[in-house]
Coordinates of C-alpha atoms in Angstrom, one line a residue:
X1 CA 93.3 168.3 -111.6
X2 CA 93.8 171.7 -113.3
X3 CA 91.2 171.8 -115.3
X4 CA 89.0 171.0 -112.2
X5 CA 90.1 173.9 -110.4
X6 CA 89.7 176.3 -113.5
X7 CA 85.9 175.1 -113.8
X8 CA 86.1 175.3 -110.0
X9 CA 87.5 179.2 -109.5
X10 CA 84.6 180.1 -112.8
X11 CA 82.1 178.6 -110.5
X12 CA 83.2 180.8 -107.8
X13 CA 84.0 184.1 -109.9
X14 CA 80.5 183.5 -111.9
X15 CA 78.8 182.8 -108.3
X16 CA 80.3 186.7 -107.1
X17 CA 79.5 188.3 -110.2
X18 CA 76.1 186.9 -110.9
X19 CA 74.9 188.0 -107.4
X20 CA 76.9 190.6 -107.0
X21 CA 76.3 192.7 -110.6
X22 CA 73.2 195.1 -110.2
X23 CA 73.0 196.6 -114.0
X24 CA 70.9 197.7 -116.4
X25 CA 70.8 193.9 -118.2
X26 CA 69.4 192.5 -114.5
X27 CA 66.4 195.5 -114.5
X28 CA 65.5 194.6 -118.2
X29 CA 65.7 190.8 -117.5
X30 CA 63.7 191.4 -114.6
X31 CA 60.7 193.2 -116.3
X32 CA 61.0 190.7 -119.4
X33 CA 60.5 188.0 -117.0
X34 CA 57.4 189.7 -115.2
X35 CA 55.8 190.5 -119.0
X36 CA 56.9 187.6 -121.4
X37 CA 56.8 184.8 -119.0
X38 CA 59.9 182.7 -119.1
X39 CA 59.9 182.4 -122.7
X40 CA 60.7 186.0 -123.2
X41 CA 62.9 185.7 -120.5
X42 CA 64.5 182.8 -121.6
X43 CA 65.6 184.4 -125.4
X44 CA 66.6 187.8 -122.8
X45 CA 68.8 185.6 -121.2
X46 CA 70.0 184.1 -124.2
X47 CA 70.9 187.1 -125.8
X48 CA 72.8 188.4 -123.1
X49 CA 75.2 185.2 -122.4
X50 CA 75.9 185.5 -126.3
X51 CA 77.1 189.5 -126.2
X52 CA 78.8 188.1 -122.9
X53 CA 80.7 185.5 -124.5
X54 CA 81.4 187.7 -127.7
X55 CA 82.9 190.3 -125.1
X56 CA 85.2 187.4 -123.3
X57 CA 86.5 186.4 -126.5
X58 CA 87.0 189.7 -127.8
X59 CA 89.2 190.1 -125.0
X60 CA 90.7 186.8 -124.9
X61 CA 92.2 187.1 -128.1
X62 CA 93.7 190.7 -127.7
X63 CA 91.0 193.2 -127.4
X64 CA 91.3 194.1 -123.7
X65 CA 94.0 196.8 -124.6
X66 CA 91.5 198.4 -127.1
X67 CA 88.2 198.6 -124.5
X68 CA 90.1 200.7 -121.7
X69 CA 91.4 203.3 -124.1
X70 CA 89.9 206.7 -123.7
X71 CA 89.2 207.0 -126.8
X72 CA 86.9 203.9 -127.1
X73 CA 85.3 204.3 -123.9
X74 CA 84.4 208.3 -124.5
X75 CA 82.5 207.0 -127.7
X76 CA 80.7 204.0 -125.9
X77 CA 79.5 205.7 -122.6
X78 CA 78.2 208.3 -125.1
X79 CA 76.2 205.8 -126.5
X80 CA 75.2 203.8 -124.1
X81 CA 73.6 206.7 -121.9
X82 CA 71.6 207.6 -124.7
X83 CA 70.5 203.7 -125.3
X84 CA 69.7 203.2 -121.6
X85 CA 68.4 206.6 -120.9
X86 CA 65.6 206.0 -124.0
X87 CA 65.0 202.4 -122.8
X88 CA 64.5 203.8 -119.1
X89 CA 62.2 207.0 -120.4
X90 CA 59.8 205.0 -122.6
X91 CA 59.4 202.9 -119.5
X92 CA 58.4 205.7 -117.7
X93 CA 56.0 207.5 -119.9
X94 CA 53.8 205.2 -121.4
X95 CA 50.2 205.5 -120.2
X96 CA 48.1 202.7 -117.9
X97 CA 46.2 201.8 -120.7
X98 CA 48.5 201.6 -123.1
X99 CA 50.5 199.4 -120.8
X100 CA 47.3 197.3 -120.7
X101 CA 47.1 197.0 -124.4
X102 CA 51.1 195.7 -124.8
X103 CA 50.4 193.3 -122.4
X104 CA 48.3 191.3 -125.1
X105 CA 50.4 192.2 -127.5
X106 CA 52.1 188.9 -129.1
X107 CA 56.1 189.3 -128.3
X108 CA 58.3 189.1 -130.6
X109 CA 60.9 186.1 -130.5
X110 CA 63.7 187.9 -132.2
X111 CA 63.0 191.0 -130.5
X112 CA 63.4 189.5 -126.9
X113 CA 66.7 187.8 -128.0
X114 CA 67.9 191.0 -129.5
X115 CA 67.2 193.1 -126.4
X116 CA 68.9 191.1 -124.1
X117 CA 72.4 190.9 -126.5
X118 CA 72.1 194.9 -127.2
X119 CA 71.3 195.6 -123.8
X120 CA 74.3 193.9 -122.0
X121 CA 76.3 195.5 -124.4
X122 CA 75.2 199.1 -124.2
X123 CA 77.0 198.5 -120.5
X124 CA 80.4 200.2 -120.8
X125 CA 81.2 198.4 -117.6
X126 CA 80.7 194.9 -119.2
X127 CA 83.6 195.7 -121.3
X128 CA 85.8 197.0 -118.3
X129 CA 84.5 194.1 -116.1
X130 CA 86.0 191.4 -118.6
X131 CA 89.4 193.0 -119.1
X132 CA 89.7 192.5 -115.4
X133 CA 88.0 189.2 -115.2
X134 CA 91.0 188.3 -117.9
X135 CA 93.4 189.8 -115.8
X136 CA 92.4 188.3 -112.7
X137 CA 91.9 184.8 -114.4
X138 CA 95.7 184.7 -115.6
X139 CA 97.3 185.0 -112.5
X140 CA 99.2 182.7 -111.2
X141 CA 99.5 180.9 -114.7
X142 CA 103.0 180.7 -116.1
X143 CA 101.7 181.8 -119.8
X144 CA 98.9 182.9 -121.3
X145 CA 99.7 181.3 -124.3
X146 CA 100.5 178.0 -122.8
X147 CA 97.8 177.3 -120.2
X148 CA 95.5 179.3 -122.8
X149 CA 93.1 175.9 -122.4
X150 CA 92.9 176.4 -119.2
X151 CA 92.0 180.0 -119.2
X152 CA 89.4 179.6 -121.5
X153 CA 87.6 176.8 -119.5
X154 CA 87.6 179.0 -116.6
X155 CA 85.9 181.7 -118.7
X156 CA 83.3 179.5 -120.0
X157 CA 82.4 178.6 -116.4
X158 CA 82.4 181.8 -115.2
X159 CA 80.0 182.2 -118.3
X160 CA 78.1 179.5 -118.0
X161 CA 77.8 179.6 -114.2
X162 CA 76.3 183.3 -115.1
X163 CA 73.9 182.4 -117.4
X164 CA 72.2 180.0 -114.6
X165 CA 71.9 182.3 -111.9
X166 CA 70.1 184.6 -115.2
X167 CA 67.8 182.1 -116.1
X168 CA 67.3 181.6 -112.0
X169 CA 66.6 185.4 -112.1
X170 CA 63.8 184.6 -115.1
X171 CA 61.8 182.1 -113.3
X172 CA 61.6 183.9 -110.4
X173 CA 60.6 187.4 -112.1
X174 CA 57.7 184.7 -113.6
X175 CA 56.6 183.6 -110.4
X176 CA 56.1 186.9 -109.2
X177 CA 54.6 188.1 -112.2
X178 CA 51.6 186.0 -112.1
X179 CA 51.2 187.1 -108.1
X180 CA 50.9 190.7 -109.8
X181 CA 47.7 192.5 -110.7
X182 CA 48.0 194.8 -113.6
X183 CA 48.2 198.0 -111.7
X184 CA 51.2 196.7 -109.2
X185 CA 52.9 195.1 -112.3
X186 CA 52.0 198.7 -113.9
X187 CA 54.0 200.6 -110.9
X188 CA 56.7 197.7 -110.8
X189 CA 57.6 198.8 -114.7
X190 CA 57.5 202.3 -114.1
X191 CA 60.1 201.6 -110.9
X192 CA 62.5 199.8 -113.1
X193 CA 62.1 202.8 -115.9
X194 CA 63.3 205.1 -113.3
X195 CA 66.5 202.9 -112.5
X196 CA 67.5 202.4 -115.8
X197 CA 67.2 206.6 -116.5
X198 CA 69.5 207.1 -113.2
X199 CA 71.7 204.4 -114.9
X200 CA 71.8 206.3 -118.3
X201 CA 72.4 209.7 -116.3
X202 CA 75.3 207.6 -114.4
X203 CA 77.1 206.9 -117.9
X204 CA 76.7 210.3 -119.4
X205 CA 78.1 211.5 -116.5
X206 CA 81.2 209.1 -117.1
X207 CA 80.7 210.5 -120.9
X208 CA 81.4 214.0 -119.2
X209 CA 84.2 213.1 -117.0
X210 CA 86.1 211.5 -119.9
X211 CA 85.0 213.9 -122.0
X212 CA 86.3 217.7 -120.0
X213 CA 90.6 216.2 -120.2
X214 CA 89.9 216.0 -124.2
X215 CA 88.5 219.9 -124.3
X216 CA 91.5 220.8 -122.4

């Protein structure tokens, strides 16, 4: 019966998250969808489970302390601004024809995979999110080291119950891509280029604020 209920609250807490989490990873999925097809999208979506399971385990087995020091978070949110800001500006910039010509471009399996895992990682917040998912998750158990099964099955359906609602995300982002003409589509990209650089200005200004108690 316990381990029903610990696949049962990761339903629930992967249910929330996955409809509830509006990042850079769910603009990026999105557009991969609408360009790749659900192929691309499928290796996005790949990528992004794996850097979220590598980021549960990290914390699972003692890295939560690590993730929320100031230290490690002034460094990352430095970096990811900079990732997500380039990511959202060469969106933005490239030309209608241009666009055009890397639509017929063949994609590149690897890259797509890669993308998705690098992506959901440049989001500081990912990091932050699972120290509390952990925390949250452990309530109410007597010992993490004990019911540590348990814990860890909850994790993987919060995980795994993620990762649906994602590939959900990529067949739908398909369907509407081939209702697209090239010049909506065209717009569409450029509309998700601007989210991700108010994203990237959203971290550097966390980069800021943790930033000014260090130069004091």
């Amino acid at each position: 019966m316990d381990w029903v209920l610990a696949v049962l609250k990761g339903v629930g807490y992967g249910l929330f998250l996955g409809i509830m989490s509006i990042g850079p990873t769910f603009f990026a999925l999105i557009q991969m969808g609408l360009k790749g097809g659900k192929s691309a999208g499928l290796r996005m979506a790949g990528g992004i489970f794996l850097s979220d399971l590598m980021v549960a385990l990290a914390c699972f087995f003692g890295l939560a302390e690590f993730f929320i020091t100031p230290e490690f978070q002034l460094g990352f949110s430095a970096f990811a601004a900079f990732g997500i800001l380039f990511m959202g500006v060469r969106g933005v910039v490239v030309g209608y024809r241009k666009f055009l010509l890397s639509l017929h471009k063949p994609i590149d399996h690897k890259t797509n995979f890669f993308q998705g895992f690098f992506v959901n990682l440049l989001n500081p917040f990912v990091l932050i999110l699972w120290v509390g998912i952990l925390g949250a998750i452990t309530v109410g158990h007597d010992s993490v080291t004990e019911d540590k099964y348990l814990i860890l099955v909850e994790m993987m359906a919060i995980l795994l119950t993620v990762f649906s609602l994602d590939l959900g995300k990529v067949y739908l982002s398909d369907y509407i891509g081939k209702k697209l003409n090239f010049r909506i589509y065209y717009h569409v990209s450029k509309y998700i280029g601007y989210v991700l650089i108010a994203i990237g200005i959203y971290y550097m200004y966390h980069f800021f604020k943790l930033l000014l108690p260090v130069l004091k």
